[in-house]
mmCIF file of C-alpha atoms and ligand atoms in Angstrom:
data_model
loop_
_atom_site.group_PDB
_atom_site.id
_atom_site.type_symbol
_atom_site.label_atom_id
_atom_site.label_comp_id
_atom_site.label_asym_id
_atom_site.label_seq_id
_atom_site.Cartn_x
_atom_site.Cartn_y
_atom_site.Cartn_z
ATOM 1 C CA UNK A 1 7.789 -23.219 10.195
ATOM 2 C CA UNK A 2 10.634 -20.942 8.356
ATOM 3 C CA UNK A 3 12.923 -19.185 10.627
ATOM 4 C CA UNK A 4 12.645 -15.852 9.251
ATOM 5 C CA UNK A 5 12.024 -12.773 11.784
ATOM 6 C CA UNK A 6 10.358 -10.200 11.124
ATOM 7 C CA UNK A 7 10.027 -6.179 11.962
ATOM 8 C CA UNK A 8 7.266 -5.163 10.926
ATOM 9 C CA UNK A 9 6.771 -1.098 11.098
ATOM 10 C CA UNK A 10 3.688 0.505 10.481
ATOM 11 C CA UNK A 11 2.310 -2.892 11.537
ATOM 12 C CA UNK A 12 -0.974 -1.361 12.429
ATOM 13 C CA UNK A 13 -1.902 0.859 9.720
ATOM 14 C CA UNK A 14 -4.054 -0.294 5.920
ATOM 15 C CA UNK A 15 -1.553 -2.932 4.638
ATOM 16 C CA UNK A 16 0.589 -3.807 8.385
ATOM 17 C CA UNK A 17 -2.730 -4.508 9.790
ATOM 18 C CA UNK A 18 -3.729 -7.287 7.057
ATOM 19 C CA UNK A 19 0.126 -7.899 6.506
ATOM 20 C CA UNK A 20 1.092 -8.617 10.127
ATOM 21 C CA UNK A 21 -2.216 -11.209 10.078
ATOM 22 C CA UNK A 22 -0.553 -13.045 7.236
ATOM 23 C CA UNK A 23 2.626 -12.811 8.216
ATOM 24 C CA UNK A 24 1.877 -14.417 11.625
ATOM 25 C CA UNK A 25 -0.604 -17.875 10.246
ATOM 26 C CA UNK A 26 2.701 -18.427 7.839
ATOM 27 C CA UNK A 27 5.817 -18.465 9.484
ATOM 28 C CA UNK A 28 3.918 -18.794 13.155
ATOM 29 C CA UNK A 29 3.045 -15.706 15.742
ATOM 30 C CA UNK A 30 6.751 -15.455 17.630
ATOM 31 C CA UNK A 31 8.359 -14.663 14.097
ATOM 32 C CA UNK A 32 6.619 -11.477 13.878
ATOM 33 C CA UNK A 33 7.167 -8.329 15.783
ATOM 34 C CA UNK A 34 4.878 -5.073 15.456
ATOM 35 C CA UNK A 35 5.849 -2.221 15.831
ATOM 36 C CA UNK A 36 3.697 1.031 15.455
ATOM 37 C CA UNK A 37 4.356 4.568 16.673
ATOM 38 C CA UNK A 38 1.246 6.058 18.676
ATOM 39 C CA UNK A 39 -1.069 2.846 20.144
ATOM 40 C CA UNK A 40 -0.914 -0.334 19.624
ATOM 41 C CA UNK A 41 -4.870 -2.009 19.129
ATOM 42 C CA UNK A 42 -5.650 -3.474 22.742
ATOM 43 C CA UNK A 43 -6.808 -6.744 21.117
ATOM 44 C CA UNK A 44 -3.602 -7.210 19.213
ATOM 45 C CA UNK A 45 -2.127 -11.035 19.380
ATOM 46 C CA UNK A 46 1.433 -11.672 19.510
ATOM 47 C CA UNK A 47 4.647 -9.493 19.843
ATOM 48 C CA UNK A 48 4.128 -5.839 20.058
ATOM 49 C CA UNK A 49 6.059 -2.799 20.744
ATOM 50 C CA UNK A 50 5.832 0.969 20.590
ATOM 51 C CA UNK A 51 8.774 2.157 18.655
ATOM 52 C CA UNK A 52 9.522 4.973 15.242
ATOM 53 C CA UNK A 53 11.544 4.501 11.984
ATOM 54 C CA UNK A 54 12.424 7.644 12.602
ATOM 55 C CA UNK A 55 14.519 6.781 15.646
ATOM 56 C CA UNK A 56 16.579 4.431 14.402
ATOM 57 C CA UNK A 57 18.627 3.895 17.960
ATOM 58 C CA UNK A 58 14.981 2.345 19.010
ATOM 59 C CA UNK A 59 14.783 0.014 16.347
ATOM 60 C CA UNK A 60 18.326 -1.228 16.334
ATOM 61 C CA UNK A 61 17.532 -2.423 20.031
ATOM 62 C CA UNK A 62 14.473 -4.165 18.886
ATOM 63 C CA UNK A 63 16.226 -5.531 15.727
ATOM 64 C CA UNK A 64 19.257 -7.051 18.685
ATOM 65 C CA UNK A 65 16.559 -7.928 21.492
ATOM 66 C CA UNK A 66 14.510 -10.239 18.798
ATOM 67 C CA UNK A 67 17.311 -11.179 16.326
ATOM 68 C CA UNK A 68 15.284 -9.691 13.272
ATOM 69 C CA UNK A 69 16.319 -11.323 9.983
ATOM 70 C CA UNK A 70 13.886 -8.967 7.916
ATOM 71 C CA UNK A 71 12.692 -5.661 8.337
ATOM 72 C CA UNK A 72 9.042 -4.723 6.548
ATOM 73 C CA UNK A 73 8.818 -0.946 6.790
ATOM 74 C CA UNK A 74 4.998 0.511 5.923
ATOM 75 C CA UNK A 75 5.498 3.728 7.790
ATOM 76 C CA UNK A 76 4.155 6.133 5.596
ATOM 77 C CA UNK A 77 1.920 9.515 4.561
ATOM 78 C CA UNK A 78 -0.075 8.906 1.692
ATOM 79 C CA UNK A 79 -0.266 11.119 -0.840
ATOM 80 C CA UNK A 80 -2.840 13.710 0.025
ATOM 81 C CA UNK A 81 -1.713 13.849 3.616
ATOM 82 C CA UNK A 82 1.878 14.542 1.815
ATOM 83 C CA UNK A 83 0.651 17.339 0.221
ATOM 84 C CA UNK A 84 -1.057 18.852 3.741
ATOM 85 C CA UNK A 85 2.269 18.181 5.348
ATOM 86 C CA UNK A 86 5.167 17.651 3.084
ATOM 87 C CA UNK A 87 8.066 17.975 5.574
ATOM 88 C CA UNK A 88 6.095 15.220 7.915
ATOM 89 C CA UNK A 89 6.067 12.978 4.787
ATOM 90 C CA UNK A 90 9.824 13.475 3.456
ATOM 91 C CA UNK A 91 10.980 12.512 6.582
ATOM 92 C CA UNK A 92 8.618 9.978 7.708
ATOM 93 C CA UNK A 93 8.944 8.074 3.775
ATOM 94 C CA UNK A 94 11.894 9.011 2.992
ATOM 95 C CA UNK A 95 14.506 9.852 5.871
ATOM 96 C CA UNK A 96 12.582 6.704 7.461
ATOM 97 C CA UNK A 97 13.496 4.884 4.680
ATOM 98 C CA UNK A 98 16.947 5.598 4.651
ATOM 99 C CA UNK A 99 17.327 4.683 8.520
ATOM 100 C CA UNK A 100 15.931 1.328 7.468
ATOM 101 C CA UNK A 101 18.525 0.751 4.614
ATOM 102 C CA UNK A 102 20.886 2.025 7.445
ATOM 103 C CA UNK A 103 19.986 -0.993 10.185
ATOM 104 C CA UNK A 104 19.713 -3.517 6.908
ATOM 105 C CA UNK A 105 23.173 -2.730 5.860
ATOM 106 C CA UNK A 106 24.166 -2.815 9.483
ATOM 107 C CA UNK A 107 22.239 -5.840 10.625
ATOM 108 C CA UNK A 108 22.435 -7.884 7.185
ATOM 109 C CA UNK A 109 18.522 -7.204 7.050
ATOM 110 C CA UNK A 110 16.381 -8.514 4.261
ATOM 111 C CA UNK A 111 14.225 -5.212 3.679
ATOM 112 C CA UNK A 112 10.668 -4.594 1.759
ATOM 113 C CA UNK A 113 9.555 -1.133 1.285
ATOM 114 C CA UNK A 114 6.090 0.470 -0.283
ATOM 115 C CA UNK A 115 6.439 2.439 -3.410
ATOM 116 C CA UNK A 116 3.427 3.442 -5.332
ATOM 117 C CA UNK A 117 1.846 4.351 -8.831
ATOM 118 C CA UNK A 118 2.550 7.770 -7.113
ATOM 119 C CA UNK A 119 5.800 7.712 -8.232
ATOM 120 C CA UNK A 120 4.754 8.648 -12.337
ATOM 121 C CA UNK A 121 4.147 12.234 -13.204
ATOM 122 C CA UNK A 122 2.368 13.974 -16.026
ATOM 123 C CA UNK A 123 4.906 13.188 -18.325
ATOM 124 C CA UNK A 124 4.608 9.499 -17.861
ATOM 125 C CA UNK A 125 2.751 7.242 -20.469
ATOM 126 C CA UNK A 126 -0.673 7.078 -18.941
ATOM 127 C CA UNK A 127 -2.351 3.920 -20.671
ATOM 128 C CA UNK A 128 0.045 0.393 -20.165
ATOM 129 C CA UNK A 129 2.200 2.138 -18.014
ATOM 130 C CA UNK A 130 6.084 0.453 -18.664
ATOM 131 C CA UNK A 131 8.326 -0.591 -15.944
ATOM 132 C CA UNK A 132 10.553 1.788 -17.078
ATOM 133 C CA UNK A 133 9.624 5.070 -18.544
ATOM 134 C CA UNK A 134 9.535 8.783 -17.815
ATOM 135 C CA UNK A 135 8.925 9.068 -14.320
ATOM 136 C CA UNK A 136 9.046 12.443 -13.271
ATOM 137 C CA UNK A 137 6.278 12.773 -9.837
ATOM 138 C CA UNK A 138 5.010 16.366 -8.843
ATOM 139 C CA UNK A 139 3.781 15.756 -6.025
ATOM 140 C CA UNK A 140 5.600 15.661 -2.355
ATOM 141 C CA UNK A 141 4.262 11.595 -1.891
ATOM 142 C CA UNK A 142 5.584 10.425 -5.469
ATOM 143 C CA UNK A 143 8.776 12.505 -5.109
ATOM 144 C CA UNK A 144 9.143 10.524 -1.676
ATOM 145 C CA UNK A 145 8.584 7.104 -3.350
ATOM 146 C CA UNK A 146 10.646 7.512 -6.363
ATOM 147 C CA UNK A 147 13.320 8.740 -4.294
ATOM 148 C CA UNK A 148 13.087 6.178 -1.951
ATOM 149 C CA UNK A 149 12.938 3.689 -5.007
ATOM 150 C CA UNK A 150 16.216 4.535 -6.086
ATOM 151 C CA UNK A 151 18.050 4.797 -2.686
ATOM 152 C CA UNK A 152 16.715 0.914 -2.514
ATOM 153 C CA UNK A 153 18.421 0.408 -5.684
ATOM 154 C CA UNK A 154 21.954 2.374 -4.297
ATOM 155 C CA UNK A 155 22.013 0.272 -1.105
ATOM 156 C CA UNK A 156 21.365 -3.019 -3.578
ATOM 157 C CA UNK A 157 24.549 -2.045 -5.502
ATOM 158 C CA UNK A 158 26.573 -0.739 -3.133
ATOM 159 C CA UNK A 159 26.147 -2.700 0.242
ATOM 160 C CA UNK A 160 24.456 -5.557 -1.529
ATOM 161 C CA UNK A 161 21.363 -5.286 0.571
ATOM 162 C CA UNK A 162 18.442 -7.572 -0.390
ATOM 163 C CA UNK A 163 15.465 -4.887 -0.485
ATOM 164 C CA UNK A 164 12.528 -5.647 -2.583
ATOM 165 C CA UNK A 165 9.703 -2.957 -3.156
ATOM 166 C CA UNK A 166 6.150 -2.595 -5.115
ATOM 167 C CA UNK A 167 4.593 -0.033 -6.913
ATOM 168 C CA UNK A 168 1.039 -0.654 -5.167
ATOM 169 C CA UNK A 169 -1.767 0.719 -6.960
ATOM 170 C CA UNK A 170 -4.212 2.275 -5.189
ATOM 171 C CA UNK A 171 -5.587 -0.579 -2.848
ATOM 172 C CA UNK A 172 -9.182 -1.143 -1.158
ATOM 173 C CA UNK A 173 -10.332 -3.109 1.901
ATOM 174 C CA UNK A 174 -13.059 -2.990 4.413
ATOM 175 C CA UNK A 175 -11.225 -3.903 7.633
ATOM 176 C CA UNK A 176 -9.432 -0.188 8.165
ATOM 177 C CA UNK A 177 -10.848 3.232 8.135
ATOM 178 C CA UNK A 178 -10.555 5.197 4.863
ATOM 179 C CA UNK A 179 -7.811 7.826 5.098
ATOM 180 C CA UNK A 180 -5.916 10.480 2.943
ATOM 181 C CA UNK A 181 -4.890 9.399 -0.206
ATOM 182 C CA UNK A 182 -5.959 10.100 -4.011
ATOM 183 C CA UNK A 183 -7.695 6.617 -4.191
ATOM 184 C CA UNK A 184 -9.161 6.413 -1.012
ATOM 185 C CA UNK A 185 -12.726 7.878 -2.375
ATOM 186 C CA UNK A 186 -12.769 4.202 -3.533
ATOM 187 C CA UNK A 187 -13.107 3.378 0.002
ATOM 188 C CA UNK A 188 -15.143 6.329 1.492
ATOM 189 C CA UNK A 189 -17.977 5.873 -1.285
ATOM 190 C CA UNK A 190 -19.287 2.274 0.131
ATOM 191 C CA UNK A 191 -19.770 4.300 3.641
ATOM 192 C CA UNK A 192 -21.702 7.073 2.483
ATOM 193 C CA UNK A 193 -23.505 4.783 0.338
ATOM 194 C CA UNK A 194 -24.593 2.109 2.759
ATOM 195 C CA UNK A 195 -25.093 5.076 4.994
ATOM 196 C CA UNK A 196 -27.159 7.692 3.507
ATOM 197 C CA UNK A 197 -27.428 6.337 -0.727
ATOM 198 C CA UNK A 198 -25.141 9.251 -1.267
ATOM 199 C CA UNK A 199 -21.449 10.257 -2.163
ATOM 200 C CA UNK A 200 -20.212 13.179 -3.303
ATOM 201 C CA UNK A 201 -17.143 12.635 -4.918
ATOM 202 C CA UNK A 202 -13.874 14.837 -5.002
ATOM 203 C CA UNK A 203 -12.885 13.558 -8.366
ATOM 204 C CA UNK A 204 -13.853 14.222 -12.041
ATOM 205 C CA UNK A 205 -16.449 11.323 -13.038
ATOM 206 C CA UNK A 206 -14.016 9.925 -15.364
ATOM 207 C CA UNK A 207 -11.054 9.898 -13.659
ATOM 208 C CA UNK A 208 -9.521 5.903 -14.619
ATOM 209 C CA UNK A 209 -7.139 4.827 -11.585
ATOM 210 C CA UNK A 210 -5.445 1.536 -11.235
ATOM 211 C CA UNK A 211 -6.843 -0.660 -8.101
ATOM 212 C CA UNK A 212 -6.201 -3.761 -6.698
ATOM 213 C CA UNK A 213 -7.747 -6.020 -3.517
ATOM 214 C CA UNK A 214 -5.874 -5.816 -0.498
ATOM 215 C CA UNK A 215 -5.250 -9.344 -0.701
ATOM 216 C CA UNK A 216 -3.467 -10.146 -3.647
ATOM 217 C CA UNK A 217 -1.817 -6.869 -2.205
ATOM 218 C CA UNK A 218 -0.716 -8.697 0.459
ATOM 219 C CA UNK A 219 -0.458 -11.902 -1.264
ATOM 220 C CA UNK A 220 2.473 -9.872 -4.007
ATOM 221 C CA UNK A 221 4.080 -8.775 -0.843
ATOM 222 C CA UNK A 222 4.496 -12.246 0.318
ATOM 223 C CA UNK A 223 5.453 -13.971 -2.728
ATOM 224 C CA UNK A 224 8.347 -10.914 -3.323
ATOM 225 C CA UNK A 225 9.678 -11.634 0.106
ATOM 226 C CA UNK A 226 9.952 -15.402 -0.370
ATOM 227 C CA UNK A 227 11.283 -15.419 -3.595
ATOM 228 C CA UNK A 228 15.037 -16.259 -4.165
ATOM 229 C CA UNK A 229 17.340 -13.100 -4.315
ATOM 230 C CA UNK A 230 18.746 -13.787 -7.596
ATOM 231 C CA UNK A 231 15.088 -13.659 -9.177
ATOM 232 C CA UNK A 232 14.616 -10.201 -8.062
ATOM 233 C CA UNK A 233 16.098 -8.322 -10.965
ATOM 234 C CA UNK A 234 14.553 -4.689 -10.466
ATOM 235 C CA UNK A 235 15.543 -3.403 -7.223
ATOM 236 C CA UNK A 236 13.763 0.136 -6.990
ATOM 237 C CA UNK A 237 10.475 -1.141 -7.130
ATOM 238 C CA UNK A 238 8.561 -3.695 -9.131
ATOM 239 C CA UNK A 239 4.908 -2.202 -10.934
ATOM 240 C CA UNK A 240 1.846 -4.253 -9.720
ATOM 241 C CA UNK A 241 -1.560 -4.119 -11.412
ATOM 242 C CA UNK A 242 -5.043 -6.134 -11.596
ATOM 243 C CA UNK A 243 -7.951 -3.491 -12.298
ATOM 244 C CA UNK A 244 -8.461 0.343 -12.955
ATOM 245 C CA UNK A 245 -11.763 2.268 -12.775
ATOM 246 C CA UNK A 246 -13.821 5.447 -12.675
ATOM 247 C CA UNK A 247 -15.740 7.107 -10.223
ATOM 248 C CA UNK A 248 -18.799 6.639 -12.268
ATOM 249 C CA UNK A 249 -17.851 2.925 -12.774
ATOM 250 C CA UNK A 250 -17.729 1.616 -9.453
ATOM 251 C CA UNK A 251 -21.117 4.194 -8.922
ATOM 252 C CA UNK A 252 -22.591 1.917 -11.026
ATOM 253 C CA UNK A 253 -21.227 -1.579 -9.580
ATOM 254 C CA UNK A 254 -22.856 -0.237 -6.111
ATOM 255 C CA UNK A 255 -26.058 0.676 -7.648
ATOM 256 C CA UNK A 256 -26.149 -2.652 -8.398
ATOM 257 C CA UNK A 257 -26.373 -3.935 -4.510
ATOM 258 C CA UNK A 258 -28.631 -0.602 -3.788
ATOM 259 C CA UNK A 259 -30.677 0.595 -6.674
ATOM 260 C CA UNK A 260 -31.115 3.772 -4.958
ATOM 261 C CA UNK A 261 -27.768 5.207 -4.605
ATOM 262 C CA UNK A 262 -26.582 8.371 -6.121
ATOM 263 C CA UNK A 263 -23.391 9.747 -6.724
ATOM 264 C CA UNK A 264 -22.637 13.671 -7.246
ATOM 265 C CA UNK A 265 -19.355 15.401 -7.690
ATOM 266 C CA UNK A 266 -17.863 18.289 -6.279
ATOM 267 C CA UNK A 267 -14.112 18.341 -7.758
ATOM 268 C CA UNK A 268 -11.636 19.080 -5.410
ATOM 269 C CA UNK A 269 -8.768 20.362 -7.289
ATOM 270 C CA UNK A 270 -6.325 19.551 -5.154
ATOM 271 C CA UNK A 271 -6.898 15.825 -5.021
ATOM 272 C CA UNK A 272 -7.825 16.210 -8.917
ATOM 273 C CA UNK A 273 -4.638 17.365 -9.777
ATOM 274 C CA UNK A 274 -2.633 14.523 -8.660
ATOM 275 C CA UNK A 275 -5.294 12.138 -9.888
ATOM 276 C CA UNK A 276 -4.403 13.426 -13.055
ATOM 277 C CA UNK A 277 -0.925 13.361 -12.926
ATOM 278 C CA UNK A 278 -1.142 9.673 -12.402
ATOM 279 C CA UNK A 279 -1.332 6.432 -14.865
ATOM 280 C CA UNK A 280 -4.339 4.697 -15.780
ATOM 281 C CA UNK A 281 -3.158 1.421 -16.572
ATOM 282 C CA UNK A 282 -0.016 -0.601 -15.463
ATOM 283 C CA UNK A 283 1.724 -2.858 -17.351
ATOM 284 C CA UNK A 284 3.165 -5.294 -14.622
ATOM 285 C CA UNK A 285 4.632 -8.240 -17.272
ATOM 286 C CA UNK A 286 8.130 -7.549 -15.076
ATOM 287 C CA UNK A 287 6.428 -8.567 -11.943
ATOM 288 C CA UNK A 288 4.860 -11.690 -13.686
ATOM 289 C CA UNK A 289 8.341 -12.522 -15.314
ATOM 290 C CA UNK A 290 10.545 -12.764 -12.595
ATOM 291 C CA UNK A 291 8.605 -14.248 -9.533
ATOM 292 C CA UNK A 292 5.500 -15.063 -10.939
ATOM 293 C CA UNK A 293 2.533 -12.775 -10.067
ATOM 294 C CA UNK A 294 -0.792 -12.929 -10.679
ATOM 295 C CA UNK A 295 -3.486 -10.778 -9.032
ATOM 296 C CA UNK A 296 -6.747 -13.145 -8.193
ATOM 297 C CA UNK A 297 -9.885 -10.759 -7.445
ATOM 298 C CA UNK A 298 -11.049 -8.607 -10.475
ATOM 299 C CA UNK A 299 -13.049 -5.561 -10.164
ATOM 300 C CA UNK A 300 -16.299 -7.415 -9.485
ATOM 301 C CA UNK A 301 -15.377 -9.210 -6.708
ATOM 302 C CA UNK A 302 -13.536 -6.523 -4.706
ATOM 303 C CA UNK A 303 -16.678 -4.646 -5.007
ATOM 304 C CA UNK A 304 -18.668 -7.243 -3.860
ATOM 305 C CA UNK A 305 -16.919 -8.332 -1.178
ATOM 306 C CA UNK A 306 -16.046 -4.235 -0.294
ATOM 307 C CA UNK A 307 -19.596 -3.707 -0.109
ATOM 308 C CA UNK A 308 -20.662 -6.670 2.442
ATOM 309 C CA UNK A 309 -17.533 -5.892 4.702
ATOM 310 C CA UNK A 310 -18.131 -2.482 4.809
ATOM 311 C CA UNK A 311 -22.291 -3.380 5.476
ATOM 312 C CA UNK A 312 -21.066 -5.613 8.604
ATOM 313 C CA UNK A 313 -18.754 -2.970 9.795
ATOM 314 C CA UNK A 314 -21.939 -0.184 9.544
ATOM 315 C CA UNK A 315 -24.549 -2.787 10.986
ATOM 316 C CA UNK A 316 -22.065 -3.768 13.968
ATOM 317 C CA UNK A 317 -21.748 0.213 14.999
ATOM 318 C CA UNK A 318 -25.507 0.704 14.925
ATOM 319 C CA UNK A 319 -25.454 -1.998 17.147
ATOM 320 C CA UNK A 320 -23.624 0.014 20.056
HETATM 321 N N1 LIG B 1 -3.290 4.971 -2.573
HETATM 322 C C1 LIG B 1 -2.279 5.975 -2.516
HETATM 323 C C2 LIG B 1 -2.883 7.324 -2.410
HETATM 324 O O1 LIG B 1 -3.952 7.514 -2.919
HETATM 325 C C3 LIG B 1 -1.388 5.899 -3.705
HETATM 326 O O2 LIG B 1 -0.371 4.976 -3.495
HETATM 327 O O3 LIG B 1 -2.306 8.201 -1.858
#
C-alpha cells in the first residue's frame, strides 16, 4: 500500500463519488478522507466528514487531524448551474480553489483540480482543439476554470506547489443523477428513453461535443496523480479527449437497444449558446506525451454500458 493521504472534497458528487471508490481499492480505505458539504450517503464506507472548501479554517483541521499529503478538490458548479448562479460558482470554483492552493502551499499539499473544455470560447479553434490556443470563455463556468487554470500555474511557479489539473470533456456515467451542465442531456436522454421512448432535447441536432467514460475519467485522474512531478510539464491544466458526438448520433446508438425511441428538439438557447461556444474535438497528444494517456471505452461502449446501467437503475426504482 502507498502512503499517500488523501482529501478528497466534493467526494460525493459525479466524479468524487466514482473517484473516492478508486481511490480507496488502491492505496487502501484509511488513506482516503471524504469530505462533502450538505450529507454524506448513509451507506458510505470509510472516513467521512462534513466540511466546505470554502472554509478553509475547517479543512486545515482536517488536513492536521489526518496528516493529508494530497488534497483532490471536485467542489464545483457546472456550467449551466454557473450561469443560474454565477456569484455561487466564482466563489465555490474559484475562491475555493484558491483556499486550496492556500492549505497546499501551507501544508506542502500535492493538489489536483477539475478544469474543463469549458474553459475555450468562440474564438477558440473548434475542430483538433490545441493545448494551447485562443482561449477566451464567455461564460461564468469557463471563466471560473480558466482562471482557476492559471492560478494553478502561479502557485506552481511561485510556491512550487505540485498541482496537476484536466480539461475533462464532458463525461457520462450511470451511477449519479444527471445534473446541470451543457453535456449532461447525454445523460438525461437514456432516462427518458428507457422511460417513456422519448427525449426532447435542449440542443440543436447537430451540436458535436467531446465525451468521454467516467472511467478512463477517473482512470486520467489517477495516472496524473501518480506520475512523477518532473513529467508534469503543463501546470494549468492538461486537455483530455476519447470521443465527440451529436444529439442525433447517440439518438441513433439508443435506437439501436429500443427501436422505438424518438428524439425531438426544443432548443434552449441558453444551454445552446454555450454549446456553441465550445470545441468539438480535442487534440490531447500533450496528455499522451508526458504521462502516457490513453482513453479505453469508445463511443460504442459507453453507450452500451450507459444504457444497461441506467436500465438497472430504472428497473430497481419500479421495484419500490
Ligand atoms: N460537463 C460540463 C458541463 O456541461 C463541462 O465541463 O457543464
Amino acid at each position: 500500500m502507498k502512503k499517500e493521504k488523501f482529501l478528497v472534497i466534493g467526494a460525493f458528487g459525479q466524479i468524487g463519488s466514482e473517484l473516492t471508490a478508486v481511490l480507496k481499492r488502491i492505496y487502501g480505505e484509511n488513506q482516503v478522507v471524504a469530505v462533502g458539504h450538505t450529507t454524506i450517503p448513509e451507506d458510505y464506507q470509510g472516513i467521512a466528514v462534513k466540511a466546505s472548501i470554502l472554509n478553509p479554517e475547517e479543512i486545515a483541521a482536517l488536513v492536521k487531524k489526518f496528516q493529508i499529503t494530497t488534497i483532490i478538490n471536485l467542489a464545483s458548479f457546472l456550467s449551466v448551474k454557473s450561469e443560474i448562479d454565477p456569484d455561487g460558482a466564482f466563489a465555490t470554483n474559484l475562491l475555493g480553489l484558491k483556499n486550496t492552493l492556500d492549505l497546499a502551499k501551507e501544508f506542502h499539499l500535492k493538489v489536483f483540480w477539475p478544469s474543463s473544455i469549458a474553459v475555450f470560447g468562440p474564438t477558440t479553434p473548434k475542430n483538433n482543439t490545441p493545448q494551447s490556443t485562443i482561449i477566451e470563455p464567455t461564460t461564468m463556468y469557463g471563466l471560473t476554470k480558466r482562471a482557476g487554470e492559471l492560478l494553478c500555474q502561479y502557485y506552481f511557479l511561485k510556491w512550487g506547489v505540485d498541482v496537476r489539473s484536466l480539461r475533462y470533456p464532458g463525461l457520462l456515467d450511470y451511477k449519479t443523477p444527471p445534473s446541470q451542465g451543457t453535456t449532461e442531456y447525454a445523460k438525461w436522454i437514456f432516462y427518458e428513453a428507457i422511460k417513456k421512448n422519448l427525449y426532447q432535447c435542449p440542443l440543436r441536432e447537430d451540436t458535436n461535443l467531446p465525451m468521454m467514460y467516467m472511467e478512463d475519467a477517473i482512470l486520467a485522474t489517477i495516472k496524473i496523480l501518480d506520475t512523477q512531478a518532473k513529467k508534469i510539464k503543463i501546470r494549468t491544466s492538461y486537455n483530455l479527449y476519447a470521443f465527440s458526438f451529436t444529439p442525433k448520433q447517440l439518438a441513433l446508438k439508443i435506437k439501436k437497444f429500443l427501436p422505438d425511441f424518438s428524439i425531438s428538439y426544443k432548443i434552449n438557447p441558453q444551454i445552446q449558446t454555450i454549446a456553441d461556444s465550445w470545441p468539438q474535438t480535442i487534440d490531447d497528444s500533450k496528455a499522451r506525451e508526458d504521462w502516457g494517456w490513453q482513453p479505453k471505452y469508445d463511443f460504442d461502449e459507453t453507450v452500451s454500458i450507459m444504457f444497461s446501467g441506467i436500465k438497472k437503475i430504472i428497473e430497481k426504482q419500479n421495484e419500490y
